[in-house]
PDB file of C-alpha atoms in Angstrom:
ATOM      1  CA  UNK A   4      16.124  72.727 159.202  1.00 61.00           C
ATOM      2  CA  UNK A   5      17.166  69.795 156.973  1.00 72.00           C
ATOM      3  CA  UNK A   6      20.419  69.668 154.991  1.00 73.00           C
ATOM      4  CA  UNK A   7      18.519  70.118 151.754  1.00 75.00           C
ATOM      5  CA  UNK A   8      16.761  73.234 153.025  1.00 77.00           C
ATOM      6  CA  UNK A   9      20.032  74.534 154.427  1.00 74.00           C
ATOM      7  CA  UNK A  10      21.723  74.054 151.064  1.00 78.00           C
ATOM      8  CA  UNK A  11      18.858  75.654 149.168  1.00 81.00           C
ATOM      9  CA  UNK A  12      18.883  78.692 151.379  1.00 81.00           C
ATOM     10  CA  UNK A  13      22.657  79.095 151.147  1.00 82.00           C
ATOM     11  CA  UNK A  14      22.539  78.511 147.382  1.00 83.00           C
ATOM     12  CA  UNK A  15      20.003  81.306 147.024  1.00 84.00           C
ATOM     13  CA  UNK A  16      22.038  83.612 149.208  1.00 83.00           C
ATOM     14  CA  UNK A  17      25.305  82.905 147.408  1.00 85.00           C
ATOM     15  CA  UNK A  18      23.740  83.344 144.004  1.00 81.00           C
ATOM     16  CA  UNK A  19      22.720  86.854 144.966  1.00 81.00           C
ATOM     17  CA  UNK A  20      26.353  87.640 145.618  1.00 83.00           C
ATOM     18  CA  UNK A  21      28.303  85.351 143.314  1.00 84.00           C
ATOM     19  CA  UNK A  22      26.437  84.629 140.122  1.00 81.00           C
ATOM     20  CA  UNK A  23      27.322  81.487 138.148  1.00 83.00           C
ATOM     21  CA  UNK A  24      30.078  81.955 135.575  1.00 84.00           C
ATOM     22  CA  UNK A  25      28.536  82.787 132.232  1.00 81.00           C
ATOM     23  CA  UNK A  26      31.519  83.501 130.005  1.00 84.00           C
ATOM     24  CA  UNK A  27      33.113  80.096 130.048  1.00 87.00           C
ATOM     25  CA  UNK A  28      34.080  80.145 126.379  1.00 90.00           C
ATOM     26  CA  UNK A  29      37.816  80.123 125.678  1.00 92.00           C
ATOM     27  CA  UNK A  30      38.519  83.079 123.412  1.00 90.00           C
ATOM     28  CA  UNK A  31      41.912  82.125 122.032  1.00 93.00           C
ATOM     29  CA  UNK A  32      44.001  79.119 121.226  1.00 95.00           C
ATOM     30  CA  UNK A  33      46.386  78.411 124.104  1.00 96.00           C
ATOM     31  CA  UNK A  34      48.671  76.090 122.157  1.00 96.00           C
ATOM     32  CA  UNK A  35      51.351  78.781 121.496  1.00 95.00           C
ATOM     33  CA  UNK A  36      51.479  79.447 125.252  1.00 95.00           C
ATOM     34  CA  UNK A  37      51.706  75.707 125.879  1.00 95.00           C
ATOM     35  CA  UNK A  38      54.572  75.363 123.410  1.00 94.00           C
ATOM     36  CA  UNK A  39      56.476  78.171 125.141  1.00 93.00           C
ATOM     37  CA  UNK A  40      56.057  76.417 128.481  1.00 92.00           C
ATOM     38  CA  UNK A  41      57.236  73.136 127.005  1.00 91.00           C
ATOM     39  CA  UNK A  42      60.323  74.823 125.573  1.00 90.00           C
ATOM     40  CA  UNK A  43      61.089  76.677 128.811  1.00 87.00           C
ATOM     41  CA  UNK A  44      60.650  73.677 131.069  1.00 77.00           C
ATOM     42  CA  UNK A  45      61.586  70.410 129.409  1.00 64.00           C
ATOM     43  CA  UNK A  46      60.119  67.517 131.356  1.00 57.00           C
ATOM     44  CA  UNK A  47      62.700  65.658 133.433  1.00 61.00           C
ATOM     45  CA  UNK A  48      63.481  62.229 132.017  1.00 62.00           C
ATOM     46  CA  UNK A  49      63.700  60.489 135.369  1.00 65.00           C
ATOM     47  CA  UNK A  50      62.447  61.872 138.615  1.00 73.00           C
ATOM     48  CA  UNK A  51      62.289  60.059 141.918  1.00 81.00           C
ATOM     49  CA  UNK A  52      59.850  61.607 144.381  1.00 85.00           C
ATOM     50  CA  UNK A  53      61.379  62.818 147.650  1.00 88.00           C
ATOM     51  CA  UNK A  54      59.106  60.449 149.530  1.00 89.00           C
ATOM     52  CA  UNK A  55      60.763  57.444 147.859  1.00 91.00           C
ATOM     53  CA  UNK A  56      64.196  58.741 148.866  1.00 92.00           C
ATOM     54  CA  UNK A  57      62.976  59.206 152.438  1.00 93.00           C
ATOM     55  CA  UNK A  58      61.581  55.654 152.531  1.00 92.00           C
ATOM     56  CA  UNK A  59      64.834  54.246 151.169  1.00 93.00           C
ATOM     57  CA  UNK A  60      66.823  56.181 153.790  1.00 93.00           C
ATOM     58  CA  UNK A  61      64.601  54.974 156.638  1.00 92.00           C
ATOM     59  CA  UNK A  62      64.792  51.376 155.433  1.00 90.00           C
ATOM     60  CA  UNK A  63      68.591  51.551 155.097  1.00 91.00           C
ATOM     61  CA  UNK A  64      68.836  53.000 158.601  1.00 91.00           C
ATOM     62  CA  UNK A  65      66.707  50.216 160.049  1.00 90.00           C
ATOM     63  CA  UNK A  66      68.783  47.537 158.299  1.00 89.00           C
ATOM     64  CA  UNK A  67      72.097  49.072 159.442  1.00 91.00           C
ATOM     65  CA  UNK A  68      71.126  49.663 163.067  1.00 91.00           C
ATOM     66  CA  UNK A  69      68.915  46.587 163.472  1.00 89.00           C
ATOM     67  CA  UNK A  70      70.432  43.835 161.333  1.00 88.00           C
ATOM     68  CA  UNK A  71      68.233  41.375 163.178  1.00 87.00           C
ATOM     69  CA  UNK A  72      65.287  42.777 161.218  1.00 85.00           C
ATOM     70  CA  UNK A  73      66.684  41.498 157.905  1.00 86.00           C
ATOM     71  CA  UNK A  74      65.207  37.970 158.215  1.00 87.00           C
ATOM     72  CA  UNK A  75      61.859  39.467 159.206  1.00 84.00           C
ATOM     73  CA  UNK A  76      61.968  41.788 156.204  1.00 82.00           C
ATOM     74  CA  UNK A  77      62.898  38.917 153.869  1.00 85.00           C
ATOM     75  CA  UNK A  78      60.080  36.815 155.312  1.00 85.00           C
ATOM     76  CA  UNK A  79      57.551  39.578 154.565  1.00 80.00           C
ATOM     77  CA  UNK A  80      58.863  40.088 151.045  1.00 76.00           C
TER      78      UNK A  80
ATOM     79  CA  UNK B  29      48.832  53.430 116.928  1.00 64.00           C
ATOM     80  CA  UNK B  30      45.910  55.184 118.595  1.00 89.00           C
ATOM     81  CA  UNK B  31      46.148  58.845 119.588  1.00 89.00           C
ATOM     82  CA  UNK B  32      46.187  58.121 123.336  1.00 91.00           C
ATOM     83  CA  UNK B  33      48.846  55.457 122.932  1.00 92.00           C
ATOM     84  CA  UNK B  34      51.005  57.845 120.923  1.00 92.00           C
ATOM     85  CA  UNK B  35      50.494  60.515 123.576  1.00 92.00           C
ATOM     86  CA  UNK B  36      51.487  58.115 126.366  1.00 91.00           C
ATOM     87  CA  UNK B  37      54.568  57.220 124.352  1.00 90.00           C
ATOM     88  CA  UNK B  38      55.565  60.892 124.276  1.00 89.00           C
ATOM     89  CA  UNK B  39      54.473  61.902 120.766  1.00 92.00           C
ATOM     90  CA  UNK B  40      54.217  65.715 120.756  1.00 93.00           C
ATOM     91  CA  UNK B  41      51.832  65.771 117.797  1.00 93.00           C
ATOM     92  CA  UNK B  42      49.443  63.483 119.643  1.00 94.00           C
ATOM     93  CA  UNK B  43      49.691  65.765 122.664  1.00 95.00           C
ATOM     94  CA  UNK B  44      48.916  68.780 120.482  1.00 95.00           C
ATOM     95  CA  UNK B  45      45.853  67.020 119.072  1.00 95.00           C
ATOM     96  CA  UNK B  46      44.627  66.232 122.587  1.00 96.00           C
ATOM     97  CA  UNK B  47      45.377  69.758 123.737  1.00 96.00           C
ATOM     98  CA  UNK B  48      43.364  71.282 120.913  1.00 96.00           C
ATOM     99  CA  UNK B  49      40.504  68.840 121.457  1.00 95.00           C
ATOM    100  CA  UNK B  50      40.238  69.421 125.217  1.00 96.00           C
ATOM    101  CA  UNK B  51      41.522  72.925 125.975  1.00 97.00           C
ATOM    102  CA  UNK B  52      38.071  74.530 125.765  1.00 96.00           C
ATOM    103  CA  UNK B  53      36.532  72.020 128.125  1.00 96.00           C
ATOM    104  CA  UNK B  54      39.377  72.272 130.630  1.00 97.00           C
ATOM    105  CA  UNK B  55      39.211  76.076 130.535  1.00 97.00           C
ATOM    106  CA  UNK B  56      35.424  76.073 131.005  1.00 96.00           C
ATOM    107  CA  UNK B  57      35.791  73.855 134.071  1.00 96.00           C
ATOM    108  CA  UNK B  58      38.642  75.819 135.619  1.00 96.00           C
ATOM    109  CA  UNK B  59      37.030  79.218 135.071  1.00 95.00           C
ATOM    110  CA  UNK B  60      34.005  78.032 137.054  1.00 94.00           C
ATOM    111  CA  UNK B  61      36.301  77.412 139.984  1.00 95.00           C
ATOM    112  CA  UNK B  62      38.690  80.375 139.874  1.00 93.00           C
ATOM    113  CA  UNK B  63      36.274  82.841 138.248  1.00 90.00           C
ATOM    114  CA  UNK B  64      38.953  84.814 136.446  1.00 91.00           C
ATOM    115  CA  UNK B  65      39.577  84.332 132.726  1.00 92.00           C
ATOM    116  CA  UNK B  66      43.302  85.210 132.826  1.00 93.00           C
ATOM    117  CA  UNK B  67      44.016  82.876 135.722  1.00 95.00           C
ATOM    118  CA  UNK B  68      41.888  80.180 134.095  1.00 95.00           C
ATOM    119  CA  UNK B  69      43.971  80.422 130.901  1.00 96.00           C
ATOM    120  CA  UNK B  70      47.193  80.057 132.874  1.00 96.00           C
ATOM    121  CA  UNK B  71      45.763  77.129 134.809  1.00 97.00           C
ATOM    122  CA  UNK B  72      44.621  75.467 131.584  1.00 97.00           C
ATOM    123  CA  UNK B  73      48.206  75.577 130.332  1.00 97.00           C
ATOM    124  CA  UNK B  74      49.453  74.400 133.737  1.00 96.00           C
ATOM    125  CA  UNK B  75      46.964  71.515 133.594  1.00 97.00           C
ATOM    126  CA  UNK B  76      48.231  70.358 130.232  1.00 97.00           C
ATOM    127  CA  UNK B  77      51.810  70.801 131.414  1.00 95.00           C
ATOM    128  CA  UNK B  78      51.059  68.414 134.292  1.00 95.00           C
ATOM    129  CA  UNK B  79      49.310  66.077 131.851  1.00 96.00           C
ATOM    130  CA  UNK B  80      52.353  66.076 129.600  1.00 94.00           C
ATOM    131  CA  UNK B  81      54.699  65.422 132.503  1.00 92.00           C
ATOM    132  CA  UNK B  82      52.547  62.507 133.694  1.00 92.00           C
ATOM    133  CA  UNK B  83      51.968  60.984 130.262  1.00 92.00           C
ATOM    134  CA  UNK B  84      53.880  57.815 131.099  1.00 89.00           C
ATOM    135  CA  UNK B  85      51.443  57.110 133.943  1.00 89.00           C
ATOM    136  CA  UNK B  86      48.384  57.488 131.724  1.00 90.00           C
ATOM    137  CA  UNK B  87      46.632  54.288 130.683  1.00 90.00           C
ATOM    138  CA  UNK B  88      45.703  54.683 126.992  1.00 89.00           C
ATOM    139  CA  UNK B  89      42.633  52.533 127.656  1.00 90.00           C
ATOM    140  CA  UNK B  90      41.511  55.063 130.271  1.00 89.00           C
ATOM    141  CA  UNK B  91      39.317  58.132 130.046  1.00 93.00           C
ATOM    142  CA  UNK B  92      41.480  61.107 129.039  1.00 94.00           C
ATOM    143  CA  UNK B  93      38.685  63.623 129.603  1.00 95.00           C
ATOM    144  CA  UNK B  94      38.102  62.532 133.201  1.00 95.00           C
ATOM    145  CA  UNK B  95      41.845  62.403 133.859  1.00 95.00           C
ATOM    146  CA  UNK B  96      42.319  65.900 132.451  1.00 96.00           C
ATOM    147  CA  UNK B  97      39.448  67.233 134.540  1.00 96.00           C
ATOM    148  CA  UNK B  98      40.914  65.707 137.701  1.00 96.00           C
ATOM    149  CA  UNK B  99      44.298  67.307 137.003  1.00 97.00           C
ATOM    150  CA  UNK B 100      42.628  70.631 136.173  1.00 97.00           C
ATOM    151  CA  UNK B 101      40.728  70.516 139.457  1.00 97.00           C
ATOM    152  CA  UNK B 102      43.946  69.880 141.369  1.00 97.00           C
ATOM    153  CA  UNK B 103      45.655  72.751 139.575  1.00 97.00           C
ATOM    154  CA  UNK B 104      42.734  75.051 140.428  1.00 96.00           C
ATOM    155  CA  UNK B 105      42.782  73.871 144.040  1.00 96.00           C
ATOM    156  CA  UNK B 106      46.521  74.593 144.258  1.00 95.00           C
ATOM    157  CA  UNK B 107      45.782  78.068 142.967  1.00 96.00           C
ATOM    158  CA  UNK B 108      43.048  78.600 145.577  1.00 94.00           C
ATOM    159  CA  UNK B 109      45.455  77.429 148.283  1.00 92.00           C
ATOM    160  CA  UNK B 110      48.199  79.811 147.246  1.00 89.00           C
ATOM    161  CA  UNK B 111      45.974  82.764 146.567  1.00 84.00           C
ATOM    162  CA  UNK B 112      43.856  82.215 149.673  1.00 57.00           C
ATOM    163  CA  UNK B 113      43.184  85.483 151.468  1.00 52.00           C
ATOM    164  CA  UNK B 114      45.296  87.402 148.960  1.00 47.00           C
ATOM    165  CA  UNK B 115      42.998  87.875 146.019  1.00 49.00           C
ATOM    166  CA  UNK B 116      39.551  89.298 145.799  1.00 51.00           C
ATOM    167  CA  UNK B 117      36.801  87.040 144.572  1.00 53.00           C
ATOM    168  CA  UNK B 118      35.626  88.730 141.383  1.00 53.00           C
ATOM    169  CA  UNK B 119      31.999  89.627 141.181  1.00 51.00           C
ATOM    170  CA  UNK B 120      31.706  88.926 137.492  1.00 47.00           C
ATOM    171  CA  UNK B 121      32.249  86.813 134.848  1.00 42.00           C
ATOM    172  CA  UNK B 122      28.546  86.893 135.439  1.00 42.00           C
ATOM    173  CA  UNK B 123      27.102  90.332 135.335  1.00 43.00           C
ATOM    174  CA  UNK B 124      26.409  91.977 138.638  1.00 44.00           C
ATOM    175  CA  UNK B 125      23.158  93.187 137.132  1.00 46.00           C
ATOM    176  CA  UNK B 126      21.620  89.775 137.548  1.00 48.00           C
ATOM    177  CA  UNK B 127      21.848  90.063 141.319  1.00 52.00           C
ATOM    178  CA  UNK B 128      18.856  91.137 143.320  1.00 55.00           C
ATOM    179  CA  UNK B 129      18.978  94.960 143.490  1.00 56.00           C
ATOM    180  CA  UNK B 130      17.589  94.823 147.023  1.00 56.00           C
ATOM    181  CA  UNK B 131      20.711  93.085 148.278  1.00 54.00           C
ATOM    182  CA  UNK B 132      22.578  95.553 150.389  1.00 68.00           C
ATOM    183  CA  UNK B 133      26.122  96.300 149.339  1.00 77.00           C
ATOM    184  CA  UNK B 134      27.612  95.861 152.757  1.00 79.00           C
ATOM    185  CA  UNK B 135      25.912  92.538 153.365  1.00 79.00           C
ATOM    186  CA  UNK B 136      27.055  91.328 149.960  1.00 82.00           C
ATOM    187  CA  UNK B 137      30.636  92.259 150.775  1.00 84.00           C
ATOM    188  CA  UNK B 138      30.429  90.363 154.036  1.00 83.00           C
ATOM    189  CA  UNK B 139      29.010  87.282 152.369  1.00 86.00           C
ATOM    190  CA  UNK B 140      31.706  87.430 149.693  1.00 86.00           C
ATOM    191  CA  UNK B 141      34.355  87.784 152.385  1.00 86.00           C
ATOM    192  CA  UNK B 142      32.944  84.850 154.345  1.00 88.00           C
ATOM    193  CA  UNK B 143      32.916  82.711 151.215  1.00 90.00           C
ATOM    194  CA  UNK B 144      36.461  83.746 150.337  1.00 88.00           C
ATOM    195  CA  UNK B 145      37.654  82.742 153.778  1.00 89.00           C
ATOM    196  CA  UNK B 146      36.404  79.173 153.461  1.00 92.00           C
ATOM    197  CA  UNK B 147      39.254  76.649 153.374  1.00 94.00           C
ATOM    198  CA  UNK B 148      40.109  76.058 149.702  1.00 95.00           C
ATOM    199  CA  UNK B 149      38.885  72.459 149.491  1.00 94.00           C
ATOM    200  CA  UNK B 150      35.484  73.513 150.850  1.00 95.00           C
ATOM    201  CA  UNK B 151      35.395  76.643 148.718  1.00 94.00           C
ATOM    202  CA  UNK B 152      36.042  74.568 145.621  1.00 96.00           C
ATOM    203  CA  UNK B 153      33.229  72.125 146.336  1.00 96.00           C
ATOM    204  CA  UNK B 154      30.870  74.889 147.473  1.00 94.00           C
ATOM    205  CA  UNK B 155      31.528  76.903 144.310  1.00 93.00           C
ATOM    206  CA  UNK B 156      30.839  73.941 142.066  1.00 94.00           C
ATOM    207  CA  UNK B 157      27.859  72.595 144.016  1.00 93.00           C
ATOM    208  CA  UNK B 158      26.105  75.728 145.275  1.00 92.00           C
ATOM    209  CA  UNK B 159      27.010  78.422 142.766  1.00 91.00           C
ATOM    210  CA  UNK B 160      27.552  76.449 139.562  1.00 92.00           C
ATOM    211  CA  UNK B 161      25.094  73.685 140.487  1.00 91.00           C
ATOM    212  CA  UNK B 162      27.289  70.975 139.038  1.00 94.00           C
ATOM    213  CA  UNK B 163      26.036  67.446 139.744  1.00 94.00           C
ATOM    214  CA  UNK B 164      27.634  65.871 142.820  1.00 94.00           C
ATOM    215  CA  UNK B 165      28.820  62.904 140.769  1.00 94.00           C
ATOM    216  CA  UNK B 166      30.751  65.198 138.403  1.00 95.00           C
ATOM    217  CA  UNK B 167      32.300  67.018 141.339  1.00 96.00           C
ATOM    218  CA  UNK B 168      33.243  63.735 142.998  1.00 96.00           C
ATOM    219  CA  UNK B 169      34.923  62.488 139.842  1.00 95.00           C
ATOM    220  CA  UNK B 170      36.787  65.745 139.298  1.00 95.00           C
ATOM    221  CA  UNK B 171      38.000  66.086 142.874  1.00 95.00           C
ATOM    222  CA  UNK B 172      38.758  62.390 143.241  1.00 94.00           C
ATOM    223  CA  UNK B 173      36.540  61.789 146.264  1.00 95.00           C
ATOM    224  CA  UNK B 174      33.337  59.860 146.823  1.00 95.00           C
ATOM    225  CA  UNK B 175      29.872  61.228 146.169  1.00 94.00           C
ATOM    226  CA  UNK B 176      29.204  60.948 149.907  1.00 95.00           C
ATOM    227  CA  UNK B 177      32.281  63.008 150.746  1.00 96.00           C
ATOM    228  CA  UNK B 178      31.148  65.739 148.346  1.00 95.00           C
ATOM    229  CA  UNK B 179      27.886  65.903 150.306  1.00 94.00           C
ATOM    230  CA  UNK B 180      29.820  66.079 153.557  1.00 94.00           C
ATOM    231  CA  UNK B 181      32.025  68.901 152.277  1.00 95.00           C
ATOM    232  CA  UNK B 182      29.031  70.870 151.007  1.00 93.00           C
ATOM    233  CA  UNK B 183      27.327  70.395 154.363  1.00 92.00           C
ATOM    234  CA  UNK B 184      30.433  71.554 156.236  1.00 94.00           C
ATOM    235  CA  UNK B 185      30.942  74.494 153.886  1.00 93.00           C
ATOM    236  CA  UNK B 186      27.352  75.616 154.467  1.00 92.00           C
ATOM    237  CA  UNK B 187      27.784  75.237 158.214  1.00 92.00           C
ATOM    238  CA  UNK B 188      31.042  77.222 158.182  1.00 92.00           C
ATOM    239  CA  UNK B 189      29.479  79.926 156.039  1.00 90.00           C
ATOM    240  CA  UNK B 190      26.481  80.184 158.310  1.00 89.00           C
ATOM    241  CA  UNK B 191      28.740  80.476 161.342  1.00 90.00           C
ATOM    242  CA  UNK B 192      30.919  83.117 159.685  1.00 87.00           C
ATOM    243  CA  UNK B 193      27.894  85.086 158.538  1.00 85.00           C
ATOM    244  CA  UNK B 194      26.453  85.011 162.029  1.00 85.00           C
ATOM    245  CA  UNK B 195      29.744  86.261 163.449  1.00 83.00           C
ATOM    246  CA  UNK B 196      29.773  89.021 160.818  1.00 76.00           C
ATOM    247  CA  UNK B 197      26.255  89.984 161.798  1.00 74.00           C
ATOM    248  CA  UNK B 198      24.609  88.895 158.559  1.00 70.00           C
ATOM    249  CA  UNK B 199      21.320  87.075 158.838  1.00 65.00           C
ATOM    250  CA  UNK B 200      20.856  84.779 155.877  1.00 58.00           C
ATOM    251  CA  UNK B 201      17.125  85.401 155.727  1.00 57.00           C
ATOM    252  CA  UNK B 202      17.515  89.161 156.088  1.00 51.00           C
ATOM    253  CA  UNK B 203      18.828  89.513 152.544  1.00 53.00           C
TER     254      UNK B 203
END
């Protein structure tokens, strides 16, 4: 059976069990809820992702324990 | 200054204007994925919260609608990941009356269970592609993957479903 036929058959089967969403209309304005969330959780001014901190720590470690790598690093910069 | 530029600069009024202009569309997209109006409302707010937090990274020359849809899809996917195996997949928003009356209740439950147990990223794509019949290009843009990868995920989702249904003793053509 081809992929297309497979998909068609599964589509038909699923639609018998899970019909497509019909009521997709938003019934109320969500702005008041949004405002509450904004007031509760002010956005941080500066945030550094943990991954950046981890990279900085690894790089520092390499430079401290292998100072010979500094010229190589400078060359690649 | 244009609305999107003001938004990117942190203007709350510009954000409110964008929120009011796009909330319906974001909700309509999210509800197709999570299939629960209450959860979809919360995720719509969560989407715009993420949008607001990331405003400095938004390019005002870019497409806000596509960006919002991508963030909404990620928020919905996060929800599917955290609620995986804990929540029931609701039968409606759509009325159950539209289903074929000959479909046996037990088989339907098994199919629903099998679908619910799909890994979230496959369930998301399968819901949009197979149930909602959204175009693959729209799904690709919203999920942030290629059109080809959408096809691959649909194919894998179908294969996983078929395997699960077989193990549950449900023959696809017997329904």
